[in-house]
CSV table of C-alpha atoms and ligand atoms in Angstrom, one decimal:
chain,number,residue,atom,x,y,z
A,1,MET,CA,-17.5,186.4,79.4
A,2,ILE,CA,-18.4,185.1,76.4
A,3,PRO,CA,-21.6,183.4,77.2
A,4,LYS,CA,-22.5,179.2,76.1
A,5,TYR,CA,-25.5,180.5,74.3
A,6,THR,CA,-27.5,183.1,73.3
A,7,LEU,CA,-31.1,182.7,72.6
A,8,ARG,CA,-32.0,184.1,68.9
A,9,CYS,CA,-35.2,185.6,66.7
A,10,VAL,CA,-35.4,182.9,63.5
A,11,GLN,CA,-37.9,185.8,61.9
A,12,GLY,CA,-36.3,189.2,63.4
A,13,GLY,CA,-32.6,188.0,63.9
A,14,GLU,CA,-32.3,190.0,67.0
A,15,THR,CA,-30.9,188.0,70.5
A,16,VAL,CA,-33.0,187.7,72.6
A,17,PRO,CA,-32.1,187.5,76.7
A,18,GLU,CA,-33.5,184.2,78.5
A,19,HIS,CA,-35.0,183.7,81.2
A,20,TYR,CA,-36.4,180.2,80.6
A,21,THR,CA,-37.9,182.3,77.0
A,22,LEU,CA,-40.2,180.5,74.8
A,23,SER,CA,-40.9,183.4,72.4
A,24,CYS,CA,-39.6,186.9,71.0
A,25,PRO,CA,-40.4,189.3,73.2
A,26,ASP,CA,-40.6,192.3,69.8
A,27,GLY,CA,-43.6,189.8,69.2
A,28,HIS,CA,-42.8,188.6,66.3
A,29,PRO,CA,-44.5,184.7,64.8
A,30,SER,CA,-41.0,182.9,65.4
A,31,LEU,CA,-39.6,180.5,67.4
A,32,LEU,CA,-36.8,181.4,68.7
A,33,ARG,CA,-33.0,179.8,68.5
A,34,ALA,CA,-30.1,178.3,70.7
A,35,GLU,CA,-26.5,179.0,69.2
A,36,TYR,CA,-23.5,178.3,70.6
A,37,ALA,CA,-20.2,179.4,71.3
A,38,THR,CA,-18.3,175.7,71.0
A,39,LYS,CA,-18.4,175.5,67.5
A,40,GLN,CA,-17.0,171.9,67.4
A,41,LEU,CA,-18.4,169.3,69.1
A,42,THR,CA,-16.2,167.8,72.3
A,43,VAL,CA,-18.3,164.5,72.7
A,44,ARG,CA,-18.5,164.9,76.9
A,45,ASP,CA,-17.9,162.5,79.3
A,46,LEU,CA,-21.0,162.4,81.2
A,47,PRO,CA,-23.8,160.5,81.7
A,48,GLY,CA,-26.3,159.9,78.6
A,49,ILE,CA,-27.6,163.7,76.9
A,50,PHE,CA,-25.5,165.2,78.6
A,51,ARG,CA,-22.3,163.6,76.2
A,52,PHE,CA,-23.8,165.5,74.0
A,53,SER,CA,-24.2,169.3,76.7
A,54,ASP,CA,-21.8,171.3,74.5
A,55,TRP,CA,-24.6,172.5,72.0
A,56,LEU,CA,-27.8,172.2,75.3
A,57,PRO,CA,-29.0,175.0,76.9
A,58,VAL,CA,-27.6,174.3,80.0
A,59,HIS,CA,-25.3,174.5,82.5
A,60,GLY,CA,-25.1,170.8,84.3
A,61,SER,CA,-26.4,168.0,84.2
A,62,LEU,CA,-28.7,165.1,85.9
A,63,PRO,CA,-27.1,161.3,86.8
A,64,VAL,CA,-29.1,159.3,84.5
A,65,ASP,CA,-28.0,157.7,81.3
A,66,ALA,CA,-31.0,158.2,79.4
A,67,GLY,CA,-30.3,159.0,75.9
A,68,PRO,CA,-29.8,158.5,71.9
A,69,VAL,CA,-28.6,155.1,70.3
A,70,THR,CA,-27.4,154.8,67.1
A,71,PHE,CA,-26.5,151.8,64.7
A,72,HIS,CA,-26.5,149.9,61.4
A,73,SER,CA,-29.3,148.1,60.7
A,74,GLU,CA,-27.9,145.0,58.8
A,75,ALA,CA,-31.4,142.4,58.7
A,76,LEU,CA,-34.1,145.4,58.3
A,77,SER,CA,-31.4,147.9,55.8
A,78,ARG,CA,-30.5,144.4,53.1
A,79,GLU,CA,-34.9,143.5,54.0
A,80,LEU,CA,-35.6,147.1,52.5
A,81,GLY,CA,-32.1,147.3,49.6
A,82,LEU,CA,-31.2,150.1,51.4
A,83,SER,CA,-27.1,150.3,51.5
A,84,SER,CA,-27.0,152.5,54.1
A,85,LEU,CA,-29.4,152.6,56.6
A,86,VAL,CA,-28.9,154.1,60.1
A,87,ILE,CA,-31.3,153.6,63.3
A,88,GLY,CA,-31.3,155.9,66.0
A,89,PHE,CA,-33.1,154.2,69.2
A,90,ASN,CA,-34.5,156.1,71.6
A,91,GLY,CA,-36.1,153.2,73.5
A,92,TYR,CA,-35.7,150.1,76.5
A,93,TRP,CA,-33.0,147.9,74.5
A,94,PRO,CA,-30.0,146.9,77.5
A,95,GLU,CA,-27.8,145.4,75.0
A,96,ARG,CA,-27.8,148.1,72.0
A,97,GLY,CA,-27.5,150.5,74.9
A,98,GLY,CA,-30.9,151.7,75.2
A,99,THR,CA,-31.4,153.4,78.9
A,100,ILE,CA,-34.5,155.3,78.2
A,101,MET,CA,-36.7,153.8,80.4
A,102,THR,CA,-40.0,155.7,80.0
A,103,CYS,CA,-39.6,154.2,76.1
A,104,SER,CA,-39.8,157.3,73.9
A,105,PHE,CA,-37.7,160.3,73.0
A,106,LYS,CA,-39.0,162.2,75.2
A,107,GLU,CA,-37.0,161.8,78.4
A,108,LEU,CA,-34.7,163.6,75.5
A,109,GLU,CA,-36.7,166.5,75.4
A,110,ALA,CA,-37.3,166.5,79.6
A,111,LEU,CA,-33.3,166.4,80.9
A,112,PRO,CA,-32.0,169.6,79.8
A,113,THR,CA,-35.3,171.3,80.4
A,114,VAL,CA,-35.2,170.1,84.0
A,115,VAL,CA,-32.1,171.8,84.4
A,116,ARG,CA,-32.5,174.5,81.6
A,117,MET,CA,-36.2,175.8,83.9
A,118,GLN,CA,-33.6,175.6,87.3
A,119,GLU,CA,-30.5,177.0,85.9
A,120,GLN,CA,-32.9,180.2,84.3
A,121,ARG,CA,-36.5,180.5,86.0
A,122,PRO,CA,-36.6,178.1,88.9
A,123,ALA,CA,-41.1,176.8,89.0
A,124,THR,CA,-43.2,174.7,88.7
A,125,LEU,CA,-43.7,172.9,85.2
A,126,VAL,CA,-46.0,172.8,83.8
A,127,ILE,CA,-46.3,169.9,80.8
A,128,ALA,CA,-49.7,169.2,78.4
A,129,SER,CA,-49.2,165.2,76.8
A,130,ALA,CA,-51.2,163.2,75.6
A,131,GLY,CA,-49.0,160.4,77.2
A,132,ASN,CA,-45.5,159.9,76.2
A,133,THR,CA,-44.5,163.5,77.2
A,134,ALA,CA,-45.9,162.9,80.2
A,135,ARG,CA,-44.6,159.7,81.3
A,136,ALA,CA,-41.1,160.9,80.2
A,137,PHE,CA,-40.7,164.1,82.8
A,138,LEU,CA,-42.1,162.0,85.1
A,139,GLN,CA,-39.6,159.4,85.1
A,140,VAL,CA,-36.7,162.2,85.4
A,141,SER,CA,-39.0,164.0,88.2
A,142,ALA,CA,-39.2,160.9,90.6
A,143,LEU,CA,-34.9,160.3,89.0
A,144,THR,CA,-34.4,164.0,90.8
A,145,GLY,CA,-37.5,165.3,92.8
A,146,ILE,CA,-37.6,166.8,90.3
A,147,PRO,CA,-41.2,169.2,91.0
A,148,VAL,CA,-44.0,168.8,87.9
A,149,VAL,CA,-47.4,169.1,86.8
A,150,VAL,CA,-48.8,166.6,83.8
A,151,VAL,CA,-51.8,167.6,82.4
A,152,VAL,CA,-53.4,164.9,80.2
A,153,PRO,CA,-56.1,163.3,78.5
A,154,GLU,CA,-57.5,161.0,80.6
A,155,THR,CA,-57.2,158.0,77.9
A,156,ALA,CA,-53.5,158.5,78.4
A,157,VAL,CA,-53.9,158.4,81.9
A,158,SER,CA,-52.9,154.1,81.5
A,159,ARG,CA,-49.8,155.3,80.0
A,160,LEU,CA,-48.3,157.0,83.0
A,161,TRP,CA,-45.8,154.7,85.0
A,162,THR,CA,-42.2,155.2,85.9
A,163,THR,CA,-40.1,152.8,87.0
A,164,ALA,CA,-39.4,155.1,90.0
A,165,PRO,CA,-41.9,156.2,93.3
A,166,VAL,CA,-42.8,159.5,91.9
A,167,ASN,CA,-43.4,162.2,94.3
A,168,ASN,CA,-42.3,165.4,93.7
A,169,ALA,CA,-45.0,165.5,90.7
A,170,VAL,CA,-49.0,166.1,90.4
A,171,VAL,CA,-51.4,164.8,87.5
A,172,ILE,CA,-54.1,166.3,86.3
A,173,ALA,CA,-56.6,164.5,83.7
A,174,VAL,CA,-58.3,166.1,81.2
A,175,LYS,CA,-61.6,164.5,79.5
A,176,GLY,CA,-60.9,165.5,75.9
A,177,ASP,CA,-57.7,164.8,73.5
A,178,TYR,CA,-54.7,166.1,73.7
A,179,THR,CA,-56.0,169.3,72.8
A,180,ASP,CA,-58.0,170.1,75.1
A,181,ALA,CA,-55.5,168.8,77.8
A,182,ILE,CA,-53.0,171.5,76.1
A,183,ARG,CA,-55.5,174.6,76.7
A,184,PHE,CA,-56.4,173.0,80.4
A,185,SER,CA,-51.8,173.6,81.0
A,186,LYS,CA,-52.4,177.1,80.0
A,187,GLU,CA,-54.5,177.3,82.6
A,188,VAL,CA,-52.5,176.0,85.0
A,189,CYS,CA,-49.8,178.6,84.4
A,190,SER,CA,-52.1,181.4,85.1
A,191,ILE,CA,-51.0,180.6,88.5
A,192,PRO,CA,-48.1,182.0,89.7
A,193,ARG,CA,-44.9,180.2,89.5
A,194,PHE,CA,-46.9,177.3,87.9
A,195,LEU,CA,-43.6,177.7,84.4
A,196,GLU,CA,-45.0,176.7,80.8
A,197,GLU,CA,-43.0,173.8,79.9
A,198,GLY,CA,-42.9,175.4,76.5
A,199,GLY,CA,-43.6,172.0,74.2
A,200,ALA,CA,-41.4,172.9,70.5
A,201,LYS,CA,-41.1,176.8,71.3
A,202,ASN,CA,-39.0,175.1,75.2
A,203,VAL,CA,-35.4,175.1,72.8
A,204,ALA,CA,-34.3,173.0,75.3
A,205,ARG,CA,-37.2,170.2,74.1
A,206,ARG,CA,-35.9,170.8,70.5
A,207,ASP,CA,-31.8,170.3,70.7
A,208,GLY,CA,-32.5,167.6,73.4
A,209,MET,CA,-34.4,165.7,70.2
A,210,GLY,CA,-31.5,167.3,68.4
A,211,THR,CA,-28.8,164.6,69.8
A,212,VAL,CA,-30.7,162.0,67.2
A,213,MET,CA,-28.8,163.8,64.8
A,214,LEU,CA,-25.8,164.7,66.6
A,215,ASP,CA,-25.0,160.3,68.0
A,216,ALA,CA,-26.2,159.9,64.6
A,217,ALA,CA,-23.3,161.5,62.7
A,218,VAL,CA,-20.6,161.8,65.5
A,219,THR,CA,-21.1,157.5,65.5
A,220,ILE,CA,-21.4,156.7,61.3
A,221,GLY,CA,-18.7,160.0,60.8
A,222,HIS,CA,-21.0,162.4,59.2
A,223,MET,CA,-24.7,163.6,58.7
A,224,PRO,CA,-27.1,160.3,57.1
A,225,ASP,CA,-28.9,161.7,53.4
A,226,TYR,CA,-32.5,161.8,54.7
A,227,TYR,CA,-33.5,161.7,58.5
A,228,PHE,CA,-37.1,159.5,58.9
A,229,GLN,CA,-39.8,160.6,62.1
A,230,ALA,CA,-43.4,160.2,62.2
A,231,ILE,CA,-44.4,163.5,63.7
A,232,GLY,CA,-47.9,165.3,66.0
A,233,SER,CA,-46.1,168.2,66.5
A,234,GLY,CA,-42.8,168.2,64.3
A,235,THR,CA,-41.3,169.6,67.2
A,236,GLY,CA,-38.3,166.3,66.8
A,237,GLY,CA,-38.0,167.0,62.7
A,238,ILE,CA,-37.1,171.2,63.5
A,239,ALA,CA,-35.0,169.8,66.0
A,240,ALA,CA,-33.5,167.2,63.8
A,241,TYR,CA,-32.7,170.6,61.3
A,242,GLU,CA,-31.9,172.4,63.2
A,243,ALA,CA,-29.1,169.7,64.6
A,244,ALA,CA,-28.2,169.8,61.1
A,245,LEU,CA,-27.2,173.5,60.9
A,246,ARG,CA,-24.7,172.7,64.1
A,247,LEU,CA,-23.2,169.9,62.5
A,248,ILE,CA,-22.4,172.1,59.2
A,249,GLY,CA,-21.3,174.6,61.3
A,250,ASP,CA,-18.6,172.2,62.9
A,251,GLY,CA,-17.5,171.3,59.8
A,252,ARG,CA,-16.5,167.7,60.7
A,253,PHE,CA,-19.9,166.0,59.5
A,254,GLY,CA,-20.8,166.2,55.9
A,255,PHE,CA,-22.1,170.5,54.5
A,256,ALA,CA,-25.6,169.0,52.5
A,257,LEU,CA,-28.3,169.2,54.6
A,258,PRO,CA,-29.5,165.6,55.4
A,259,SER,CA,-33.6,165.5,53.7
A,260,LEU,CA,-37.0,165.3,56.4
A,261,HIS,CA,-39.6,162.7,55.3
A,262,LEU,CA,-41.7,163.1,58.1
A,263,SER,CA,-45.3,161.1,58.3
A,264,GLN,CA,-49.2,161.3,60.4
A,265,ASN,CA,-50.6,159.1,60.3
A,266,LEU,CA,-54.2,158.2,58.6
A,267,PRO,CA,-57.0,160.3,59.4
A,268,PHE,CA,-55.1,162.9,61.4
A,269,VAL,CA,-52.7,163.9,59.5
A,270,PRO,CA,-52.8,168.5,58.9
A,271,MET,CA,-49.3,168.9,58.3
A,272,VAL,CA,-49.2,166.2,55.4
A,273,SER,CA,-52.6,168.0,53.7
A,274,ALA,CA,-50.9,171.2,53.9
A,275,TRP,CA,-47.4,170.6,52.4
A,276,ASN,CA,-48.2,168.4,49.9
A,277,GLU,CA,-50.2,172.3,48.4
A,278,GLN,CA,-46.9,173.4,49.7
A,279,ARG,CA,-49.1,176.4,51.2
A,280,ARG,CA,-47.8,177.9,55.0
A,281,HIS,CA,-51.3,178.0,56.7
A,282,PHE,CA,-53.5,175.4,57.5
A,283,VAL,CA,-57.4,175.2,56.4
A,284,PRO,CA,-59.4,173.6,58.8
A,285,GLU,CA,-61.2,172.2,56.6
A,286,THR,CA,-59.0,170.6,54.0
A,287,ASP,CA,-56.5,169.9,56.5
A,288,MET,CA,-58.1,168.6,59.7
A,289,PRO,CA,-62.2,167.7,58.9
A,290,ASP,CA,-64.0,166.3,60.9
A,291,ALA,CA,-60.6,166.9,63.7
A,292,LYS,CA,-62.1,165.0,66.8
A,293,ALA,CA,-63.3,162.2,64.6
A,294,ALA,CA,-59.8,161.9,62.5
A,295,ILE,CA,-58.2,161.5,65.9
A,296,SER,CA,-60.6,158.5,67.7
A,297,LYS,CA,-58.9,156.9,64.2
A,298,VAL,CA,-55.5,157.3,64.4
A,299,TYR,CA,-53.4,154.1,65.8
A,300,SER,CA,-50.7,156.1,67.0
A,301,ASP,CA,-52.5,158.9,69.0
A,302,VAL,CA,-49.0,160.5,70.0
A,303,LEU,CA,-49.0,162.4,66.0
A,304,THR,CA,-52.2,163.9,66.9
A,305,ASN,CA,-51.7,167.5,67.5
A,306,ARG,CA,-54.3,170.4,66.1
A,307,GLU,CA,-52.0,173.7,67.1
A,308,PRO,CA,-48.1,172.1,65.9
A,309,PRO,CA,-45.6,174.7,65.2
A,310,TYR,CA,-46.1,174.2,61.4
A,311,ALA,CA,-46.3,178.3,60.1
A,312,ILE,CA,-44.7,180.3,62.7
A,313,ALA,CA,-41.0,181.2,61.7
A,314,GLY,CA,-38.0,177.7,61.6
A,315,GLY,CA,-40.9,175.6,62.0
A,316,VAL,CA,-42.4,172.4,60.5
A,317,PHE,CA,-42.6,174.0,57.0
A,318,ASP,CA,-39.6,175.9,57.4
A,319,SER,CA,-37.8,173.4,58.1
A,320,LEU,CA,-39.2,170.7,54.8
A,321,SER,CA,-39.2,174.0,52.2
A,322,ALA,CA,-34.9,174.4,53.7
A,323,THR,CA,-34.7,171.1,53.5
A,324,ASN,CA,-36.3,169.1,50.2
A,325,GLY,CA,-38.1,167.8,53.0
A,326,GLN,CA,-41.6,165.0,52.1
A,327,MET,CA,-44.3,163.8,53.4
A,328,TYR,CA,-46.2,161.0,53.9
A,329,ALA,CA,-50.0,160.0,55.2
A,330,VAL,CA,-49.5,156.1,56.0
A,331,THR,CA,-53.0,154.3,57.4
A,332,ASN,CA,-53.1,151.7,60.6
A,333,GLU,CA,-53.2,149.1,58.3
A,334,GLU,CA,-49.0,150.1,56.8
A,335,ALA,CA,-47.9,151.0,60.0
A,336,LYS,CA,-49.3,147.4,62.0
A,337,VAL,CA,-48.0,146.0,58.7
A,338,ALA,CA,-44.2,147.7,59.6
A,339,GLU,CA,-44.2,147.4,63.0
A,340,LYS,CA,-44.3,142.7,62.4
A,341,LEU,CA,-41.4,143.5,60.0
A,342,PHE,CA,-39.4,145.8,62.6
A,343,MET,CA,-39.7,143.3,65.3
A,344,GLU,CA,-39.2,140.3,62.9
A,345,PHE,CA,-35.9,142.2,61.5
A,346,GLU,CA,-34.5,143.8,64.9
A,347,GLY,CA,-35.9,142.5,67.3
A,348,PRO,CA,-37.7,144.8,70.2
A,349,ASP,CA,-41.5,146.3,69.5
A,350,LEU,CA,-41.8,149.5,68.7
A,351,ASP,CA,-44.5,152.8,69.3
A,352,PRO,CA,-47.1,153.0,67.2
A,353,ALA,CA,-45.8,155.6,66.4
A,354,ALA,CA,-42.5,154.2,64.9
A,355,SER,CA,-44.6,151.7,63.4
A,356,VAL,CA,-46.0,154.8,61.2
A,357,CYS,CA,-42.5,155.7,60.7
A,358,VAL,CA,-41.3,152.4,59.4
A,359,ALA,CA,-43.8,152.3,57.4
A,360,SER,CA,-43.5,155.9,56.0
A,361,LEU,CA,-39.3,154.5,54.6
A,362,ILE,CA,-41.0,151.7,53.5
A,363,ARG,CA,-43.7,153.1,50.8
A,364,ALA,CA,-40.0,155.4,50.2
A,365,CYS,CA,-38.8,153.0,49.3
A,366,GLU,CA,-41.6,151.0,46.9
A,367,SER,CA,-42.1,153.7,46.2
A,368,GLY,CA,-38.4,155.7,44.6
A,369,MET,CA,-39.0,158.6,46.6
A,370,ILE,CA,-34.8,158.2,48.1
A,371,GLU,CA,-32.2,156.6,46.4
A,372,LYS,CA,-31.6,153.7,48.3
A,373,LYS,CA,-27.7,153.6,48.1
A,374,LYS,CA,-27.8,156.8,50.2
A,375,THR,CA,-27.5,157.1,54.0
A,376,VAL,CA,-31.2,156.7,55.5
A,377,LEU,CA,-31.6,157.8,59.1
A,378,LEU,CA,-34.4,156.1,60.6
A,379,ASN,CA,-35.6,157.5,64.2
A,380,ILE,CA,-37.1,154.6,66.3
A,381,THR,CA,-38.8,158.0,69.1
A,382,GLY,CA,-40.3,155.0,71.3
A,383,GLY,CA,-40.1,151.1,71.3
A,384,GLY,CA,-38.7,148.3,74.2
A,385,TYR,CA,-42.1,148.0,76.3
A,386,GLN,CA,-42.8,144.1,76.4
A,387,ARG,CA,-38.6,144.5,78.2
A,388,VAL,CA,-38.9,147.5,80.0
A,389,ARG,CA,-42.2,145.6,81.6
A,390,GLU,CA,-40.2,141.7,81.8
A,391,ASP,CA,-36.9,143.7,84.2
A,392,PHE,CA,-38.8,146.1,86.0
A,393,ALA,CA,-41.6,146.4,87.9
A,394,LEU,CA,-43.6,149.1,86.5
A,395,ILE,CA,-45.3,152.1,88.9
A,396,ALA,CA,-48.8,152.7,88.2
A,397,VAL,CA,-48.2,157.3,88.4
A,398,ARG,CA,-52.7,158.0,89.1
A,399,PRO,CA,-54.6,161.7,88.7
A,400,SER,CA,-54.9,164.1,91.7
A,401,PHE,CA,-57.7,166.1,89.7
A,402,THR,CA,-59.9,165.0,86.6
A,403,VAL,CA,-61.4,167.8,84.6
A,404,GLU,CA,-63.8,168.1,81.9
A,405,ALA,CA,-62.2,170.3,78.7
A,406,GLY,CA,-62.6,173.6,78.5
A,407,ALA,CA,-62.5,173.6,82.5
A,408,SER,CA,-61.0,176.7,84.3
A,409,ILE,CA,-58.6,176.9,87.0
A,410,GLU,CA,-60.8,177.7,89.4
A,411,SER,CA,-62.1,174.7,89.7
A,412,ILE,CA,-59.2,172.9,90.8
A,413,GLN,CA,-56.7,176.5,92.2
A,414,LYS,CA,-57.7,176.6,96.0
A,415,GLU,CA,-56.9,172.4,96.2
A,416,LEU,CA,-53.4,172.2,94.0
A,417,LEU,CA,-51.4,174.8,95.5
A,418,GLU,CA,-52.0,173.2,98.7
A,419,LEU,CA,-51.3,170.2,97.2
A,420,VAL,CA,-48.0,171.2,95.5
A,421,LYS,CA,-47.3,172.9,98.9
A,422,THR,CA,-46.9,170.0,100.9
A,423,HIS,CA,-45.8,167.2,98.0
A,424,VAL,CA,-44.2,169.2,95.5
B,1,PLP,C1,-43.7,163.0,70.5
B,1,PLP,C2,-44.1,161.4,69.7
B,1,PLP,C3,-43.8,161.7,68.4
B,1,PLP,C4,-43.5,163.3,67.9
B,1,PLP,O1,-42.9,163.6,68.1
B,1,PLP,P1,-42.9,165.5,67.5
B,1,PLP,O2,-41.0,165.8,66.8
B,1,PLP,O3,-42.2,166.3,68.9
B,1,PLP,O4,-43.9,165.4,67.0
B,1,PLP,C5,-43.1,160.1,67.5
B,1,PLP,N1,-42.8,160.1,68.3
B,1,PLP,C6,-43.3,159.1,69.7
B,1,PLP,C7,-42.9,158.1,70.4
B,1,PLP,C8,-43.6,160.2,70.8
B,1,PLP,O5,-43.7,159.8,71.9
């Protein structure tokens, strides 16, 4: 029997066995990519994101409605002088069919990831997050009972809430930034049967995010010319590129790759800095000087990954290169102005990262970076927080542990194992 999908090393080109595999066993500094046996996409009669199950690295599905939503913008499109502005809305907006309760596209990553884990390597999944990813995985855990451990910077704890009670998850807060949380999550994964979720290296996460591009293509009948997204790791940009490659292979949605227009928030803009000099590798003094201070000043801290998959084969640099991409460095002020404009013309409130993205689109329109007659897909990666608060009694999720940045696992290992045994 032909397997539904195989994993391939982007750099070496060899196929790789699937055991929730995250990196190339031959040691190539490369992402793995899922290749699907089905070359033509059939939109399935399954809930939410699982409509796109053909191109997700899972066999089963979950009874969760969260999925991408695509619509043609009228008001904002006219305001910006665009002929065809298509919005991919990932958040809570019931009138438009937006049912992502935790209000960001991280739920699109969480859903296929937990299914892939259960099918390929049942374990306790460990997720490091600046907040939105943690909330997404906690929500999926709440709805399905699938156990997770999430590790977040202490400053993100106030963003941990769900719309259903969480009974099978443990939260660890780290006194540091997102990168410190990532480092501590690696400590947790040193315990047997605790599995690193994998971030950008996880094909389920990328192909989950890639459904934004798929939904846009099936909704409007073709791929867009431009794809706008604010990035911290760039996983969503890579995912959009990979989804577009599959759509080209499908043959019904056009044959030109959408150009990636990706943005970061000043003063922390390492990928903009490196890309503008056409460098694959970061020069930390140039690209992220005084990183901690810069990170503390941005409007959108989900965009502040210090170790993004930029240089790795198949990563952000390659995706920008392949699609003739552009990067934008957006100020806090521009983001806030863009947010007001979006709310005025389209309605819902935005995640600050989505505001950064809207600001980049405004800049692109004003500076002639794009042809206004062409089709723009604007990925609103998060929004609808005000509305979800009105419609649901949100349940705050508290940390079980708080650790110092750079702490080792020994300090909490025994207690964590006991907690996981009884609750997870
Ligand atoms: C994580 C996140 C981003 C950045 O996504 P990446 O593609 O992983 O860099 C943008 N917007 C929101 C709302 C997010 O939560």
